[in-house]
Amino acid sequence: MYRNALKNSEKILSVAPMMDWTDRHCRFLHRQLSQHALLYTEMVVADAVLHGDRERLLGYDQTEHPVALQLGGSEPAKLAEAVRIASDFGYDEINLNVGCPSDRVQSGTFGACLMREPELVARSVAAMKAVSDVPVTVKCRIGVDDQDPEIVLPALAESVIDAGVDALWVHARKAWLQGLSPKQNRDVPPLDYDRVYLLKQQYPHVFIGINGGITNLNQAIEHLEHVDGVMLGRAAYHNAQLLGEVDQRIYGAPAAPVDWDAVCSEMMLYAEAHLQSGGRLGQITRHMVGLFLGVRGARRFRQILSTDAVRDGAGPEVIAAAFAEIDFPIWLLRPETPNCGQV
């Protein structure tokens, strides 16, 4: 994936791994909007993979490809074993989390804490590479606390590149492990995109992707003038309809507005299968409320999904009812497609 992207001067857009957000239901929705964007799981702790319910932790719908698994951990042997287990599930990439600043992650001595231990990260990457037949990548910060990004980011990059990492995704902020909450760590530390651009200049033959504070595709395209990939986080989640332009604007696919009628139908079918397996409708629809930001009817759409979908006995018809409230403007519709609410 990454070698081909570099060889052919292709760019990659991905949706960031986000705890409690990018679960299998979220990724299924996102795949209905873009066929090419790279999707990431939530971070899954290596120990959980070794000892937990593997189907619940690692299972996904095959339509999600290309899909990457993000692992958390700091013990190379355990990470390698988790990769061996995950290999049976057919992920397209395995990513190591070196950027999450949450207290829970810090207590396990992984995530952003690992910015302080580049040699341990390198050993982890090498152990994962030794047992993986798909790319192994790292997602990191530019530093933590009082570290100097000018020193620590190149040091981490050099270590993992020497270990054979296939790509480095960089959230262009520091993480403050003391004094800031995980939410504040997504906004308060200043962005330093130039630091990531410089890293790419230092390693022109290594795939370098950028993350942090990118709110739309215009910004993403600007970043792609300097780096190989862009990772969207909250923008893709809270305003998911922007993914509908990714295939054309990033990957060069023919222009084709999203077929919202088909999206509605696919989500209803997916919901029906989920309900039959013992799931709840709200587990799916909670990821859909970010659709149609700024479109007439979106407020009622959100109300239906937030209230009716969580009631006992709620079925896929709730999704149809929500879509029926949207007054689709011309720019959101295929000319030949009826309003999705008519499904």
PDB file of N, CA and C in Angstrom, residues 17 43 58 74 94 100 103 115 126 148-149 166 178 189 230 267 270 282 289 293 304 309 332:
ATOM      1  N   PRO A  17      -8.057   6.751  13.859  1.00  0.00           N
ATOM      2  CA  PRO A  17      -8.589   5.909  14.936  1.00  0.00           C
ATOM      3  C   PRO A  17      -9.038   6.800  16.090  1.00  0.00           C
ATOM      4  N   MET A  43      -8.337   2.116  18.943  1.00  0.00           N
ATOM      5  CA  MET A  43      -7.185   1.413  19.494  1.00  0.00           C
ATOM      6  C   MET A  43      -7.649   0.186  20.279  1.00  0.00           C
ATOM      7  N   LEU A  58     -11.987  -7.634  17.187  1.00  0.00           N
ATOM      8  CA  LEU A  58     -11.314  -7.574  15.893  1.00  0.00           C
ATOM      9  C   LEU A  58     -12.234  -7.789  14.690  1.00  0.00           C
ATOM     10  N   SER A  74       3.154  -1.841  24.889  1.00  0.00           N
ATOM     11  CA  SER A  74       4.560  -1.452  24.981  1.00  0.00           C
ATOM     12  C   SER A  74       5.478  -2.650  25.183  1.00  0.00           C
ATOM     13  N   ILE A  94      -1.388  -2.838  10.174  1.00  0.00           N
ATOM     14  CA  ILE A  94      -1.366  -2.823  11.632  1.00  0.00           C
ATOM     15  C   ILE A  94      -0.637  -1.562  12.058  1.00  0.00           C
ATOM     16  N   CYS A 100      -1.689   8.475  21.969  1.00  0.00           N
ATOM     17  CA  CYS A 100      -2.846   8.708  22.838  1.00  0.00           C
ATOM     18  C   CYS A 100      -2.403   9.153  24.218  1.00  0.00           C
ATOM     19  N   ASP A 103      -5.307   9.030  30.532  1.00  0.00           N
ATOM     20  CA  ASP A 103      -4.793   8.482  31.791  1.00  0.00           C
ATOM     21  C   ASP A 103      -4.742   6.962  31.745  1.00  0.00           C
ATOM     22  N   MET A 115       6.665   8.212  23.351  1.00  0.00           N
ATOM     23  CA  MET A 115       7.513   9.219  22.713  1.00  0.00           C
ATOM     24  C   MET A 115       8.828   9.370  23.473  1.00  0.00           C
ATOM     25  N   ALA A 126       9.830  -3.715  15.115  1.00  0.00           N
ATOM     26  CA  ALA A 126      10.576  -4.845  14.557  1.00  0.00           C
ATOM     27  C   ALA A 126       9.895  -6.166  14.887  1.00  0.00           C
ATOM     28  N   ASP A 148      11.597  18.646  23.230  1.00  0.00           N
ATOM     29  CA  ASP A 148      11.815  19.524  22.074  1.00  0.00           C
ATOM     30  C   ASP A 148      11.495  18.740  20.804  1.00  0.00           C
ATOM     31  N   PRO A 149      10.408  19.074  20.101  1.00  0.00           N
ATOM     32  CA  PRO A 149      10.038  18.336  18.886  1.00  0.00           C
ATOM     33  C   PRO A 149      11.141  18.304  17.842  1.00  0.00           C
ATOM     34  N   ASP A 166       6.642   0.951   7.884  1.00  0.00           N
ATOM     35  CA  ASP A 166       6.165   1.212   6.524  1.00  0.00           C
ATOM     36  C   ASP A 166       5.632   2.625   6.343  1.00  0.00           C
ATOM     37  N   GLN A 178       0.564  15.690  31.687  1.00  0.00           N
ATOM     38  CA  GLN A 178       0.147  16.242  32.972  1.00  0.00           C
ATOM     39  C   GLN A 178      -0.472  17.614  32.730  1.00  0.00           C
ATOM     40  N   PRO A 189      -2.681  22.210  22.775  1.00  0.00           N
ATOM     41  CA  PRO A 189      -1.294  22.341  22.292  1.00  0.00           C
ATOM     42  C   PRO A 189      -1.284  22.880  20.862  1.00  0.00           C
ATOM     43  N   VAL A 230      -3.028  12.341   4.542  1.00  0.00           N
ATOM     44  CA  VAL A 230      -3.749  13.184   5.489  1.00  0.00           C
ATOM     45  C   VAL A 230      -4.732  12.310   6.247  1.00  0.00           C
ATOM     46  N   MET A 267     -27.717   1.042   5.027  1.00  0.00           N
ATOM     47  CA  MET A 267     -27.703   1.155   6.482  1.00  0.00           C
ATOM     48  C   MET A 267     -28.903   0.445   7.096  1.00  0.00           C
ATOM     49  N   TYR A 270     -28.014  -3.269   6.957  1.00  0.00           N
ATOM     50  CA  TYR A 270     -26.976  -3.532   7.946  1.00  0.00           C
ATOM     51  C   TYR A 270     -27.584  -3.548   9.349  1.00  0.00           C
ATOM     52  N   GLY A 282     -29.424   1.733  18.238  1.00  0.00           N
ATOM     53  CA  GLY A 282     -28.676   2.909  18.632  1.00  0.00           C
ATOM     54  C   GLY A 282     -27.172   2.760  18.500  1.00  0.00           C
ATOM     55  N   VAL A 289     -25.529  10.657  13.182  1.00  0.00           N
ATOM     56  CA  VAL A 289     -26.108  11.978  13.460  1.00  0.00           C
ATOM     57  C   VAL A 289     -25.297  13.110  12.837  1.00  0.00           C
ATOM     58  N   LEU A 293     -24.840  17.948   7.904  1.00  0.00           N
ATOM     59  CA  LEU A 293     -24.577  19.189   8.606  1.00  0.00           C
ATOM     60  C   LEU A 293     -24.890  20.373   7.692  1.00  0.00           C
ATOM     61  N   ILE A 304     -34.578  12.337  15.488  1.00  0.00           N
ATOM     62  CA  ILE A 304     -35.128  10.989  15.299  1.00  0.00           C
ATOM     63  C   ILE A 304     -34.092   9.928  15.658  1.00  0.00           C
ATOM     64  N   ALA A 309     -34.386   5.942  17.859  1.00  0.00           N
ATOM     65  CA  ALA A 309     -33.530   4.778  17.611  1.00  0.00           C
ATOM     66  C   ALA A 309     -33.130   4.058  18.885  1.00  0.00           C
ATOM     67  N   LEU A 332     -26.428  17.489  -3.339  1.00  0.00           N
ATOM     68  CA  LEU A 332     -26.284  16.254  -2.573  1.00  0.00           C
ATOM     69  C   LEU A 332     -26.860  15.041  -3.290  1.00  0.00           C
TER      70      LEU A 332
END
